[in-house]
């Protein structure tokens, strides 16, 4: 076999390499492709592409987007502040919300009392701070109750179908036809108490059908996906399919609806308290303070301004949080 000619560019020897011609011809293109194939995929050097990016799940991708959403950051910080003062109102209000002095009735702001006094001579600032506890407690407890009950009933109905699905749909239609305020006037006039639980029970009673309808539709969509059918073909039972495959992929719409509904439930509690059938004294609530301040709005507008402002900001914060979560969890909105 003849030895290769070291001077032949098309047939180099073992120690020779093909050098680029610099003319941009086929040989140069072939050399560039060969060099690119020889580079490792995870090369961090100047010509590398960096380490391979790990695929993110729906939740990690949503969290990645939420952290960069200023609406979510602002609303989350505001809600965190409201929750903290609801648990420990003594951090920013050292007075007693039930301590009143009639000699200071309807007086304006004073040193140590920046929001003034109400009709009974109570400190409006202290009552506004302490009012967050009842309103947020009702909102969170009612949302958890409605979300759990609605998700359970709606998920089971959507997964198993048959007569149970039809029965749930008709029962939900009945509850959808009940006016919320009128239903609250009737229900809370019969079921009374000195705690927040009658109001929470009423809101759960009228709030679960909305969550159930969302959960039902989400489960029906998820159970027809290919990965669920593959798991069923491999012998997975209904309980495993529902808990391990369907529920984790159907819970996102329920979380979005529950987050937005939380602010609505806080506003509903204030409305019922304003009408006199919700929370009752001596419970401190924004709705009670707004009801007491409404007749004196011309003489002492500060009595209405601060509790109404706190209620509006709280409801707006939860609605903004829900909108941000919805945008992050719904791929169609990106």
GROMACS .gro file of C-alpha atoms in nm:
model
  334
    1UNK     CA    1   0.000   0.000   0.000
    2UNK     CA    2   0.159   0.333  -0.100
    3UNK     CA    3   0.242   0.578   0.175
    4UNK     CA    4   0.041   0.901   0.185
    5UNK     CA    5   0.201   1.201   0.036
    6UNK     CA    6   0.254   1.459   0.315
    7UNK     CA    7   0.229   1.739   0.061
    8UNK     CA    8  -0.105   1.625  -0.078
    9UNK     CA    9  -0.377   1.844   0.093
   10UNK     CA   10  -0.646   1.588   0.009
   11UNK     CA   11  -0.451   1.292   0.158
   12UNK     CA   12  -0.247   1.411   0.460
   13UNK     CA   13  -0.035   1.196   0.679
   14UNK     CA   14  -0.104   1.089   1.036
   15UNK     CA   15   0.069   1.393   1.188
   16UNK     CA   16  -0.079   1.642   0.945
   17UNK     CA   17  -0.416   1.819   0.979
   18UNK     CA   18  -0.627   1.973   0.712
   19UNK     CA   19  -0.587   2.348   0.735
   20UNK     CA   20  -0.863   2.587   0.639
   21UNK     CA   21  -0.821   2.740   0.300
   22UNK     CA   22  -0.973   3.074   0.402
   23UNK     CA   23  -1.175   3.080   0.081
   24UNK     CA   24  -1.510   2.983   0.240
   25UNK     CA   25  -1.540   2.671   0.029
   26UNK     CA   26  -1.687   2.329   0.109
   27UNK     CA   27  -1.369   2.222   0.290
   28UNK     CA   28  -1.394   2.513   0.536
   29UNK     CA   29  -1.762   2.439   0.605
   30UNK     CA   30  -1.683   2.076   0.672
   31UNK     CA   31  -1.409   2.174   0.916
   32UNK     CA   32  -1.642   2.409   1.107
   33UNK     CA   33  -1.908   2.136   1.141
   34UNK     CA   34  -1.652   1.886   1.264
   35UNK     CA   35  -1.517   2.127   1.524
   36UNK     CA   36  -1.867   2.205   1.649
   37UNK     CA   37  -1.945   1.835   1.686
   38UNK     CA   38  -1.627   1.775   1.884
   39UNK     CA   39  -1.718   2.038   2.149
   40UNK     CA   40  -1.893   1.901   2.460
   41UNK     CA   41  -2.254   2.012   2.513
   42UNK     CA   42  -2.192   2.136   2.865
   43UNK     CA   43  -1.885   2.345   2.782
   44UNK     CA   44  -1.875   2.667   2.987
   45UNK     CA   45  -1.589   2.815   2.785
   46UNK     CA   46  -1.610   3.114   2.556
   47UNK     CA   47  -1.744   2.905   2.270
   48UNK     CA   48  -1.964   2.676   2.480
   49UNK     CA   49  -2.333   2.694   2.535
   50UNK     CA   50  -2.321   2.663   2.915
   51UNK     CA   51  -2.469   2.387   3.128
   52UNK     CA   52  -2.781   2.221   3.000
   53UNK     CA   53  -3.096   2.382   3.145
   54UNK     CA   54  -3.316   2.153   3.346
   55UNK     CA   55  -3.678   2.142   3.235
   56UNK     CA   56  -3.910   2.318   3.480
   57UNK     CA   57  -4.247   2.188   3.591
   58UNK     CA   58  -4.568   2.393   3.579
   59UNK     CA   59  -4.530   2.503   3.941
   60UNK     CA   60  -4.162   2.594   3.918
   61UNK     CA   61  -4.224   2.780   3.595
   62UNK     CA   62  -4.516   2.965   3.755
   63UNK     CA   63  -4.304   3.059   4.057
   64UNK     CA   64  -4.027   3.175   3.823
   65UNK     CA   65  -4.274   3.409   3.653
   66UNK     CA   66  -4.443   3.526   3.975
   67UNK     CA   67  -4.116   3.638   4.129
   68UNK     CA   68  -4.068   3.876   3.837
   69UNK     CA   69  -4.424   4.011   3.842
   70UNK     CA   70  -4.438   4.341   4.035
   71UNK     CA   71  -4.815   4.304   4.085
   72UNK     CA   72  -4.761   3.973   4.265
   73UNK     CA   73  -4.474   4.106   4.474
   74UNK     CA   74  -4.663   4.416   4.590
   75UNK     CA   75  -4.987   4.231   4.664
   76UNK     CA   76  -4.806   3.945   4.841
   77UNK     CA   77  -4.613   4.186   5.065
   78UNK     CA   78  -4.931   4.375   5.147
   79UNK     CA   79  -5.118   4.055   5.230
   80UNK     CA   80  -4.827   3.937   5.444
   81UNK     CA   81  -4.841   4.264   5.637
   82UNK     CA   82  -5.218   4.230   5.686
   83UNK     CA   83  -5.185   3.873   5.808
   84UNK     CA   84  -4.912   3.972   6.054
   85UNK     CA   85  -5.117   4.254   6.206
   86UNK     CA   86  -5.422   4.027   6.215
   87UNK     CA   87  -5.226   3.779   6.427
   88UNK     CA   88  -5.031   4.035   6.632
   89UNK     CA   89  -5.216   4.369   6.620
   90UNK     CA   90  -5.020   4.479   6.929
   91UNK     CA   91  -4.718   4.532   6.705
   92UNK     CA   92  -4.856   4.860   6.568
   93UNK     CA   93  -5.152   4.935   6.800
   94UNK     CA   94  -5.099   4.940   7.176
   95UNK     CA   95  -5.449   5.057   7.274
   96UNK     CA   96  -5.766   4.864   7.354
   97UNK     CA   97  -6.024   4.868   7.070
   98UNK     CA   98  -6.308   4.837   7.324
   99UNK     CA   99  -6.192   5.125   7.543
  100UNK     CA  100  -6.409   5.429   7.469
  101UNK     CA  101  -6.441   5.778   7.612
  102UNK     CA  102  -6.768   5.958   7.527
  103UNK     CA  103  -6.610   6.295   7.600
  104UNK     CA  104  -6.402   6.248   7.281
  105UNK     CA  105  -6.693   6.143   7.060
  106UNK     CA  106  -6.634   6.216   6.689
  107UNK     CA  107  -6.320   6.419   6.755
  108UNK     CA  108  -6.063   6.440   6.481
  109UNK     CA  109  -5.700   6.327   6.480
  110UNK     CA  110  -5.499   6.396   6.796
  111UNK     CA  111  -5.146   6.311   6.915
  112UNK     CA  112  -5.130   5.936   6.962
  113UNK     CA  113  -5.465   5.893   6.784
  114UNK     CA  114  -5.397   5.969   6.416
  115UNK     CA  115  -5.739   5.851   6.288
  116UNK     CA  116  -5.951   6.033   6.548
  117UNK     CA  117  -6.244   5.892   6.747
  118UNK     CA  118  -6.578   5.740   6.657
  119UNK     CA  119  -6.926   5.811   6.796
  120UNK     CA  120  -6.862   5.615   7.115
  121UNK     CA  121  -6.523   5.780   7.166
  122UNK     CA  122  -6.324   5.473   7.063
  123UNK     CA  123  -5.990   5.512   6.886
  124UNK     CA  124  -6.050   5.463   6.514
  125UNK     CA  125  -5.687   5.368   6.449
  126UNK     CA  126  -5.691   5.088   6.705
  127UNK     CA  127  -6.024   4.955   6.583
  128UNK     CA  128  -5.905   4.966   6.221
  129UNK     CA  129  -5.597   4.762   6.309
  130UNK     CA  130  -5.789   4.509   6.517
  131UNK     CA  131  -6.062   4.485   6.255
  132UNK     CA  132  -5.822   4.306   6.021
  133UNK     CA  133  -5.831   3.999   6.245
  134UNK     CA  134  -6.200   3.921   6.205
  135UNK     CA  135  -6.219   4.005   5.835
  136UNK     CA  136  -5.912   3.805   5.734
  137UNK     CA  137  -6.010   3.513   5.958
  138UNK     CA  138  -6.350   3.494   5.790
  139UNK     CA  139  -6.195   3.524   5.443
  140UNK     CA  140  -5.929   3.256   5.493
  141UNK     CA  141  -6.152   3.006   5.677
  142UNK     CA  142  -6.438   3.047   5.429
  143UNK     CA  143  -6.204   3.010   5.132
  144UNK     CA  144  -6.044   2.694   5.272
  145UNK     CA  145  -6.382   2.543   5.351
  146UNK     CA  146  -6.534   2.624   5.013
  147UNK     CA  147  -6.221   2.510   4.827
  148UNK     CA  148  -6.196   2.176   5.010
  149UNK     CA  149  -6.567   2.094   4.989
  150UNK     CA  150  -6.603   2.211   4.629
  151UNK     CA  151  -6.285   2.036   4.514
  152UNK     CA  152  -6.389   1.708   4.679
  153UNK     CA  153  -6.742   1.701   4.540
  154UNK     CA  154  -6.653   1.845   4.199
  155UNK     CA  155  -6.349   1.622   4.157
  156UNK     CA  156  -6.538   1.303   4.241
  157UNK     CA  157  -6.829   1.399   4.018
  158UNK     CA  158  -6.603   1.484   3.726
  159UNK     CA  159  -6.392   1.169   3.763
  160UNK     CA  160  -6.669   0.911   3.808
  161UNK     CA  161  -6.946   1.087   3.615
  162UNK     CA  162  -7.275   0.895   3.592
  163UNK     CA  163  -7.572   0.996   3.812
  164UNK     CA  164  -7.352   1.157   4.077
  165UNK     CA  165  -7.228   1.413   3.826
  166UNK     CA  166  -7.582   1.497   3.716
  167UNK     CA  167  -7.701   1.526   4.077
  168UNK     CA  168  -7.415   1.758   4.172
  169UNK     CA  169  -7.481   1.981   3.872
  170UNK     CA  170  -7.848   2.021   3.960
  171UNK     CA  171  -7.775   2.091   4.329
  172UNK     CA  172  -7.513   2.348   4.228
  173UNK     CA  173  -7.768   2.517   4.000
  174UNK     CA  174  -8.003   2.553   4.297
  175UNK     CA  175  -7.737   2.725   4.505
  176UNK     CA  176  -7.640   2.949   4.213
  177UNK     CA  177  -7.999   3.072   4.203
  178UNK     CA  178  -7.994   3.197   4.566
  179UNK     CA  179  -7.917   3.571   4.596
  180UNK     CA  180  -7.615   3.605   4.822
  181UNK     CA  181  -7.729   3.903   5.028
  182UNK     CA  182  -8.087   3.779   5.060
  183UNK     CA  183  -7.964   3.433   5.155
  184UNK     CA  184  -7.735   3.586   5.416
  185UNK     CA  185  -8.020   3.788   5.566
  186UNK     CA  186  -8.234   3.476   5.599
  187UNK     CA  187  -7.963   3.232   5.710
  188UNK     CA  188  -7.785   3.457   5.960
  189UNK     CA  189  -8.114   3.579   6.107
  190UNK     CA  190  -8.183   3.220   6.210
  191UNK     CA  191  -7.829   3.101   6.288
  192UNK     CA  192  -7.675   3.355   6.522
  193UNK     CA  193  -7.365   3.355   6.739
  194UNK     CA  194  -7.096   3.566   6.896
  195UNK     CA  195  -6.817   3.418   6.684
  196UNK     CA  196  -6.720   3.427   6.318
  197UNK     CA  197  -6.828   3.069   6.248
  198UNK     CA  198  -7.193   3.133   6.146
  199UNK     CA  199  -7.068   3.378   5.882
  200UNK     CA  200  -6.798   3.134   5.771
  201UNK     CA  201  -7.054   2.853   5.745
  202UNK     CA  202  -7.289   3.064   5.534
  203UNK     CA  203  -7.013   3.169   5.294
  204UNK     CA  204  -6.897   2.808   5.256
  205UNK     CA  205  -7.256   2.700   5.194
  206UNK     CA  206  -7.294   2.941   4.903
  207UNK     CA  207  -6.931   2.935   4.786
  208UNK     CA  208  -6.862   2.566   4.727
  209UNK     CA  209  -7.073   2.531   4.404
  210UNK     CA  210  -6.846   2.770   4.214
  211UNK     CA  211  -6.534   2.579   4.316
  212UNK     CA  212  -6.706   2.246   4.247
  213UNK     CA  213  -6.792   2.349   3.892
  214UNK     CA  214  -6.435   2.460   3.823
  215UNK     CA  215  -6.290   2.141   3.978
  216UNK     CA  216  -6.532   1.922   3.784
  217UNK     CA  217  -6.438   2.071   3.449
  218UNK     CA  218  -6.067   2.057   3.527
  219UNK     CA  219  -6.084   1.691   3.631
  220UNK     CA  220  -6.282   1.595   3.321
  221UNK     CA  221  -6.016   1.758   3.105
  222UNK     CA  222  -5.727   1.596   3.293
  223UNK     CA  223  -5.866   1.242   3.304
  224UNK     CA  224  -5.874   1.219   2.923
  225UNK     CA  225  -5.504   1.299   2.884
  226UNK     CA  226  -5.270   1.034   2.746
  227UNK     CA  227  -5.068   0.988   3.066
  228UNK     CA  228  -5.384   0.903   3.260
  229UNK     CA  229  -5.493   0.652   2.997
  230UNK     CA  230  -5.145   0.500   2.999
  231UNK     CA  231  -5.151   0.464   3.378
  232UNK     CA  232  -5.493   0.301   3.356
  233UNK     CA  233  -5.366   0.059   3.091
  234UNK     CA  234  -5.079  -0.036   3.322
  235UNK     CA  235  -5.329  -0.136   3.591
  236UNK     CA  236  -5.354   0.172   3.814
  237UNK     CA  237  -5.671   0.186   4.019
  238UNK     CA  238  -5.916   0.474   4.036
  239UNK     CA  239  -5.783   0.602   4.368
  240UNK     CA  240  -5.425   0.612   4.239
  241UNK     CA  241  -5.531   0.774   3.913
  242UNK     CA  242  -5.727   1.043   4.093
  243UNK     CA  243  -5.470   1.123   4.363
  244UNK     CA  244  -5.143   1.078   4.173
  245UNK     CA  245  -5.224   1.176   3.816
  246UNK     CA  246  -5.549   1.371   3.786
  247UNK     CA  247  -5.564   1.587   4.101
  248UNK     CA  248  -5.211   1.740   4.076
  249UNK     CA  249  -5.282   1.846   3.719
  250UNK     CA  250  -5.634   1.975   3.787
  251UNK     CA  251  -5.576   2.180   4.103
  252UNK     CA  252  -5.433   2.493   3.936
  253UNK     CA  253  -5.771   2.645   3.831
  254UNK     CA  254  -5.909   2.579   4.180
  255UNK     CA  255  -5.620   2.769   4.338
  256UNK     CA  256  -5.679   3.065   4.108
  257UNK     CA  257  -6.052   3.080   4.179
  258UNK     CA  258  -5.999   3.040   4.554
  259UNK     CA  259  -5.741   3.318   4.564
  260UNK     CA  260  -5.970   3.564   4.388
  261UNK     CA  261  -6.272   3.451   4.592
  262UNK     CA  262  -6.089   3.522   4.919
  263UNK     CA  263  -6.110   3.895   4.862
  264UNK     CA  264  -6.473   3.861   4.760
  265UNK     CA  265  -6.555   3.675   5.081
  266UNK     CA  266  -6.395   3.949   5.291
  267UNK     CA  267  -6.614   4.205   5.115
  268UNK     CA  268  -6.919   3.981   5.167
  269UNK     CA  269  -6.851   3.958   5.540
  270UNK     CA  270  -6.827   4.337   5.561
  271UNK     CA  271  -7.154   4.371   5.368
  272UNK     CA  272  -7.338   4.132   5.599
  273UNK     CA  273  -7.193   4.304   5.907
  274UNK     CA  274  -7.297   4.640   5.766
  275UNK     CA  275  -7.653   4.510   5.732
  276UNK     CA  276  -7.648   4.389   6.093
  277UNK     CA  277  -7.665   4.013   6.031
  278UNK     CA  278  -7.295   3.932   6.007
  279UNK     CA  279  -7.050   3.985   6.289
  280UNK     CA  280  -7.192   4.159   6.593
  281UNK     CA  281  -7.040   4.368   6.871
  282UNK     CA  282  -6.827   4.332   7.075
  283UNK     CA  283  -6.645   4.176   6.777
  284UNK     CA  284  -6.429   4.438   6.605
  285UNK     CA  285  -6.490   4.435   6.232
  286UNK     CA  286  -6.451   4.679   5.945
  287UNK     CA  287  -6.811   4.616   5.842
  288UNK     CA  288  -6.941   4.705   6.190
  289UNK     CA  289  -6.735   5.024   6.200
  290UNK     CA  290  -6.854   5.125   5.853
  291UNK     CA  291  -7.214   5.066   5.960
  292UNK     CA  292  -7.169   5.282   6.269
  293UNK     CA  293  -6.994   5.559   6.074
  294UNK     CA  294  -7.237   5.580   5.781
  295UNK     CA  295  -7.496   5.803   5.956
  296UNK     CA  296  -7.221   6.047   6.062
  297UNK     CA  297  -7.042   6.073   5.729
  298UNK     CA  298  -7.104   6.449   5.701
  299UNK     CA  299  -7.010   6.538   6.059
  300UNK     CA  300  -6.714   6.299   6.101
  301UNK     CA  301  -6.599   6.154   5.767
  302UNK     CA  302  -6.280   6.018   5.926
  303UNK     CA  303  -6.489   5.751   6.100
  304UNK     CA  304  -6.581   5.602   5.760
  305UNK     CA  305  -6.264   5.680   5.565
  306UNK     CA  306  -6.017   5.457   5.747
  307UNK     CA  307  -6.209   5.129   5.791
  308UNK     CA  308  -6.351   5.158   5.438
  309UNK     CA  309  -6.002   5.228   5.301
  310UNK     CA  310  -5.854   4.930   5.486
  311UNK     CA  311  -6.130   4.705   5.352
  312UNK     CA  312  -6.084   4.828   4.995
  313UNK     CA  313  -5.705   4.783   5.003
  314UNK     CA  314  -5.737   4.430   5.146
  315UNK     CA  315  -5.992   4.318   4.886
  316UNK     CA  316  -5.787   4.475   4.606
  317UNK     CA  317  -5.469   4.303   4.726
  318UNK     CA  318  -5.627   3.957   4.716
  319UNK     CA  319  -5.786   4.018   4.376
  320UNK     CA  320  -5.452   4.138   4.234
  321UNK     CA  321  -5.281   3.831   4.383
  322UNK     CA  322  -5.538   3.605   4.221
  323UNK     CA  323  -5.494   3.772   3.882
  324UNK     CA  324  -5.117   3.731   3.903
  325UNK     CA  325  -5.150   3.363   3.997
  326UNK     CA  326  -5.394   3.307   3.713
  327UNK     CA  327  -5.156   3.463   3.460
  328UNK     CA  328  -4.872   3.244   3.587
  329UNK     CA  329  -5.063   2.914   3.595
  330UNK     CA  330  -5.248   2.954   3.264
  331UNK     CA  331  -5.006   2.890   2.973
  332UNK     CA  332  -5.258   3.041   2.728
  333UNK     CA  333  -5.215   3.386   2.887
  334UNK     CA  334  -4.834   3.396   2.852
   0.00000   0.00000   0.00000
